[in-house]
Short mmCIF file of C-alpha atoms in Angstrom, two decimals:
data_model
loop_
_atom_site.label_atom_id
_atom_site.label_comp_id
_atom_site.label_asym_id
_atom_site.label_seq_id
_atom_site.Cartn_x
_atom_site.Cartn_y
_atom_site.Cartn_z
CA UNK A 24 0.12 0.04 -0.06
CA UNK A 25 1.47 3.49 -0.92
CA UNK A 26 0.68 5.85 2.31
CA UNK A 27 1.17 9.27 2.22
CA UNK A 28 4.14 11.08 4.02
CA UNK A 29 3.07 11.65 7.41
CA UNK A 30 5.19 13.50 10.15
CA UNK A 31 4.11 14.03 13.74
CA UNK A 32 5.31 17.18 15.91
CA UNK A 33 5.51 16.32 19.44
CA UNK A 34 7.10 17.76 22.50
CA UNK A 35 10.64 16.86 23.21
CA UNK A 36 10.12 15.45 26.50
CA UNK A 37 7.05 13.32 25.31
CA UNK A 38 4.92 14.74 28.11
CA UNK A 39 2.30 15.98 25.85
CA UNK A 40 -1.01 14.20 26.67
CA UNK A 41 -2.45 15.35 23.43
CA UNK A 42 0.59 14.37 21.44
CA UNK A 43 0.40 11.02 22.86
CA UNK A 44 -3.40 10.71 21.98
CA UNK A 45 -2.30 11.46 18.31
CA UNK A 46 0.64 9.06 18.45
CA UNK A 47 -1.50 6.33 19.64
CA UNK A 48 -4.13 7.06 16.89
CA UNK A 49 -1.67 6.76 14.37
CA UNK A 50 -0.30 3.59 15.76
CA UNK A 51 -3.52 1.94 16.03
CA UNK A 52 -4.30 2.85 12.51
CA UNK A 53 -0.82 1.17 11.41
CA UNK A 54 0.02 4.25 9.34
CA UNK A 55 3.75 4.64 9.04
CA UNK A 56 5.04 8.15 10.31
CA UNK A 57 7.99 10.60 11.27
CA UNK A 58 8.31 11.78 14.85
CA UNK A 59 9.87 15.38 15.12
CA UNK A 60 10.48 16.78 18.53
CA UNK A 61 9.61 20.68 19.63
CA UNK A 62 11.66 21.61 22.64
CA UNK A 63 8.92 23.44 24.48
CA UNK A 64 11.49 24.38 27.46
CA UNK A 65 13.11 26.31 25.01
CA UNK A 66 10.06 28.11 23.55
CA UNK A 67 10.90 26.23 20.03
CA UNK A 68 7.12 26.22 19.33
CA UNK A 69 7.62 30.01 18.95
CA UNK A 70 10.76 29.78 16.24
CA UNK A 71 9.97 31.24 13.00
CA UNK A 72 9.85 27.72 10.99
CA UNK A 73 7.59 26.28 13.39
CA UNK A 74 5.09 29.25 13.53
CA UNK A 75 5.06 29.10 9.64
CA UNK A 76 3.89 25.57 10.08
CA UNK A 77 1.44 25.25 12.90
CA UNK A 78 -1.36 27.52 12.95
CA UNK A 79 -1.55 27.32 16.88
CA UNK A 80 2.17 26.92 17.49
CA UNK A 81 1.40 24.23 19.99
CA UNK A 82 2.00 20.07 19.73
CA UNK A 83 0.91 18.09 18.34
CA UNK A 84 0.90 19.12 14.69
CA UNK A 85 0.37 16.49 11.95
CA UNK A 86 1.33 17.16 8.54
CA UNK A 87 0.15 14.57 6.10
CA UNK A 88 1.39 15.45 2.38
CA UNK A 89 0.48 19.33 2.09
CA UNK A 90 -2.25 19.12 4.94
CA UNK A 91 -1.12 20.64 8.33
CA UNK A 92 -3.35 20.09 11.07
CA UNK A 93 -3.50 20.94 14.92
CA UNK A 94 -5.52 19.88 17.97
CA UNK A 95 -5.44 16.38 19.10
CA UNK A 96 -9.24 15.35 18.76
CA UNK A 97 -9.60 17.25 15.17
CA UNK A 98 -6.61 15.16 13.92
CA UNK A 99 -7.95 11.77 15.29
CA UNK A 100 -11.52 12.51 13.54
CA UNK A 101 -9.73 13.36 10.43
CA UNK A 102 -7.56 10.13 10.49
CA UNK A 103 -10.80 8.15 11.03
CA UNK A 104 -12.02 9.48 7.91
CA UNK A 105 -9.00 9.67 5.99
CA UNK A 106 -8.12 5.89 6.82
CA UNK A 107 -11.39 4.31 7.63
CA UNK A 108 -12.42 0.96 8.87
CA UNK A 109 -12.74 -2.05 8.32
CA UNK A 110 -9.41 -1.40 6.25
CA UNK A 111 -7.78 0.24 9.36
CA UNK A 112 -8.49 0.13 13.10
CA UNK A 113 -11.34 2.15 14.30
CA UNK A 114 -10.83 4.99 16.61
CA UNK A 115 -14.14 5.52 17.41
CA UNK A 116 -17.21 3.15 18.17
CA UNK A 117 -19.49 1.85 15.35
CA UNK A 118 -22.61 3.05 16.89
CA UNK A 119 -23.37 6.58 15.98
CA UNK A 120 -24.57 7.40 19.53
CA UNK A 121 -21.52 5.78 21.34
CA UNK A 122 -19.47 7.97 18.67
CA UNK A 123 -20.97 11.10 19.86
CA UNK A 124 -20.43 10.05 23.84
CA UNK A 125 -16.63 9.15 22.83
CA UNK A 126 -16.16 12.70 21.30
CA UNK A 127 -18.02 14.49 24.43
CA UNK A 128 -15.51 12.66 26.70
CA UNK A 129 -12.67 13.93 24.59
CA UNK A 130 -14.05 17.48 24.40
CA UNK A 131 -14.59 17.32 28.17
CA UNK A 132 -11.07 16.10 29.20
CA UNK A 133 -9.93 18.88 27.35
CA UNK A 134 -11.82 21.73 28.80
CA UNK A 135 -12.25 20.84 32.18
CA UNK A 136 -10.74 19.45 35.35
CA UNK A 137 -7.97 22.29 35.23
CA UNK A 138 -7.08 22.05 38.98
CA UNK A 139 -6.57 18.45 38.63
CA UNK A 140 -4.31 18.95 35.50
CA UNK A 141 -2.35 21.60 37.39
CA UNK A 142 -1.76 19.67 40.56
CA UNK A 143 -1.05 16.10 38.70
CA UNK A 144 0.82 17.13 35.64
CA UNK A 145 1.80 14.53 33.08
CA UNK A 146 5.22 14.35 34.71
CA UNK A 147 3.59 12.00 37.11
CA UNK A 148 2.82 9.86 34.12
CA UNK A 149 6.08 10.05 32.35
CA UNK A 150 9.00 10.70 34.58
CA UNK A 151 7.33 9.19 37.87
CA UNK A 152 7.35 12.71 40.03
CA UNK A 153 5.55 13.28 42.94
CA UNK A 154 3.56 16.61 43.92
CA UNK A 155 1.62 18.00 47.14
CA UNK A 156 -1.63 16.73 48.64
CA UNK A 157 -4.49 17.96 46.22
CA UNK A 158 -6.00 21.42 47.16
CA UNK A 159 -9.53 21.64 47.84
CA UNK A 160 -9.98 22.45 43.96
CA UNK A 161 -7.89 19.60 43.03
CA UNK A 162 -10.20 17.12 45.33
CA UNK A 163 -13.44 18.48 43.78
CA UNK A 164 -11.85 17.93 40.20
CA UNK A 165 -10.85 14.27 41.09
CA UNK A 166 -14.37 13.95 42.66
CA UNK A 167 -15.88 15.05 39.71
CA UNK A 168 -13.79 12.92 37.16
CA UNK A 169 -14.48 9.78 39.60
CA UNK A 170 -18.23 10.16 39.41
CA UNK A 171 -18.34 10.77 35.83
CA UNK A 172 -16.27 7.31 35.26
CA UNK A 173 -18.42 5.63 37.49
CA UNK A 174 -21.42 6.53 35.63
CA UNK A 175 -19.83 6.06 32.07
CA UNK A 176 -18.08 2.89 32.64
CA UNK A 177 -20.42 -0.35 32.54
CA UNK A 178 -19.70 -3.01 35.13
CA UNK A 179 -17.49 -5.86 33.66
CA UNK A 180 -16.08 -3.52 30.87
CA UNK A 181 -12.63 -2.89 30.10
CA UNK A 182 -13.56 -0.04 27.63
CA UNK A 183 -16.31 2.68 27.94
CA UNK A 184 -18.26 1.63 24.66
CA UNK A 185 -17.81 -2.21 24.60
CA UNK A 186 -14.95 -1.80 22.09
CA UNK A 187 -11.56 0.24 22.51
CA UNK A 188 -11.81 3.99 21.23
CA UNK A 189 -9.20 6.79 21.35
CA UNK A 190 -11.31 8.23 24.22
CA UNK A 191 -10.43 5.10 26.52
CA UNK A 192 -6.82 6.38 25.85
CA UNK A 193 -7.56 9.95 26.82
CA UNK A 194 -9.69 9.16 29.90
CA UNK A 195 -6.84 6.76 31.10
CA UNK A 196 -4.20 9.51 31.07
CA UNK A 197 -6.81 11.63 33.22
CA UNK A 198 -7.40 8.78 35.63
CA UNK A 199 -3.69 7.64 35.86
CA UNK A 200 -2.64 11.28 37.01
CA UNK A 201 -4.26 9.99 40.23
CA UNK A 202 -3.68 6.29 40.24
CA UNK A 203 -0.03 6.50 39.22
CA UNK A 204 0.57 9.35 41.73
CA UNK A 205 -1.09 6.88 44.69
CA UNK A 206 -3.95 9.06 45.07
CA UNK A 207 -7.21 7.12 46.23
CA UNK A 208 -9.50 5.64 43.64
CA UNK A 209 -12.24 3.03 43.51
CA UNK A 210 -10.76 -0.12 42.34
CA UNK A 211 -13.00 0.08 39.15
CA UNK A 212 -11.10 2.97 37.84
CA UNK A 213 -7.57 1.74 38.77
CA UNK A 214 -8.29 -1.61 36.88
CA UNK A 215 -9.57 0.30 33.95
CA UNK A 216 -6.58 2.64 33.83
CA UNK A 217 -4.17 -0.17 34.21
CA UNK A 218 -5.99 -2.16 31.37
CA UNK A 219 -6.02 0.92 29.26
CA UNK A 220 -2.19 1.58 29.85
CA UNK A 221 -0.96 -1.78 28.71
CA UNK A 222 -2.21 -1.26 25.23
CA UNK A 223 0.58 -1.83 22.85
CA UNK A 224 0.45 1.64 21.21
CA UNK A 225 0.40 3.25 24.68
CA UNK A 226 3.21 1.20 25.68
CA UNK A 227 5.17 2.35 22.46
CA UNK A 228 4.62 5.98 23.68
CA UNK A 229 5.81 5.04 27.18
CA UNK A 230 8.89 3.75 25.40
CA UNK A 231 9.54 7.10 23.57
CA UNK A 232 8.90 9.26 26.81
CA UNK A 233 11.70 6.83 28.61
CA UNK A 234 14.29 7.33 25.63
CA UNK A 235 13.72 11.01 25.65
CA UNK A 236 15.52 11.20 28.96
#
């Protein structure tokens, strides 16, 4: 099969959960791609060359031939249309209503739970760092996350919608901000996040993250 030329720009430390989401999506699709690193600690995202490439001057940025896209959920949806099932792995559920809920989960995780993201940054996930106990705002965000996942995740299921979707990876990232830090979580959520973390595409990202240091 002739594949287009695909390049994914990620942060140099591999700490971005959004770059991870796109990396997992590409890996699940089985599409060959090249990784390029942007050193955010040196503000390389503001260099002229990257500014000329990236509309938002953020990571991830995906280039497929002449098309350049930012924002991980937009990229995932494009990949789903450009490389559809059954020839390629699905990123979203078959069922229309479940697809809508998967996108709902993705949008929520990218726009809410700010205190949790600030107090349990991705250094917890990818560098094993530890931080102070959660503040009242952090506890409130964690409680909101836990309640939502308890409601979303059917009993006895290891995926949100009966089959894996990219929303499972994104949700596991958020849960593991707590789980991998040792914060208290219901066993159901711990098992869900552990299961998602063992997916081969996620393990490949974790390997990249480990090699970056």
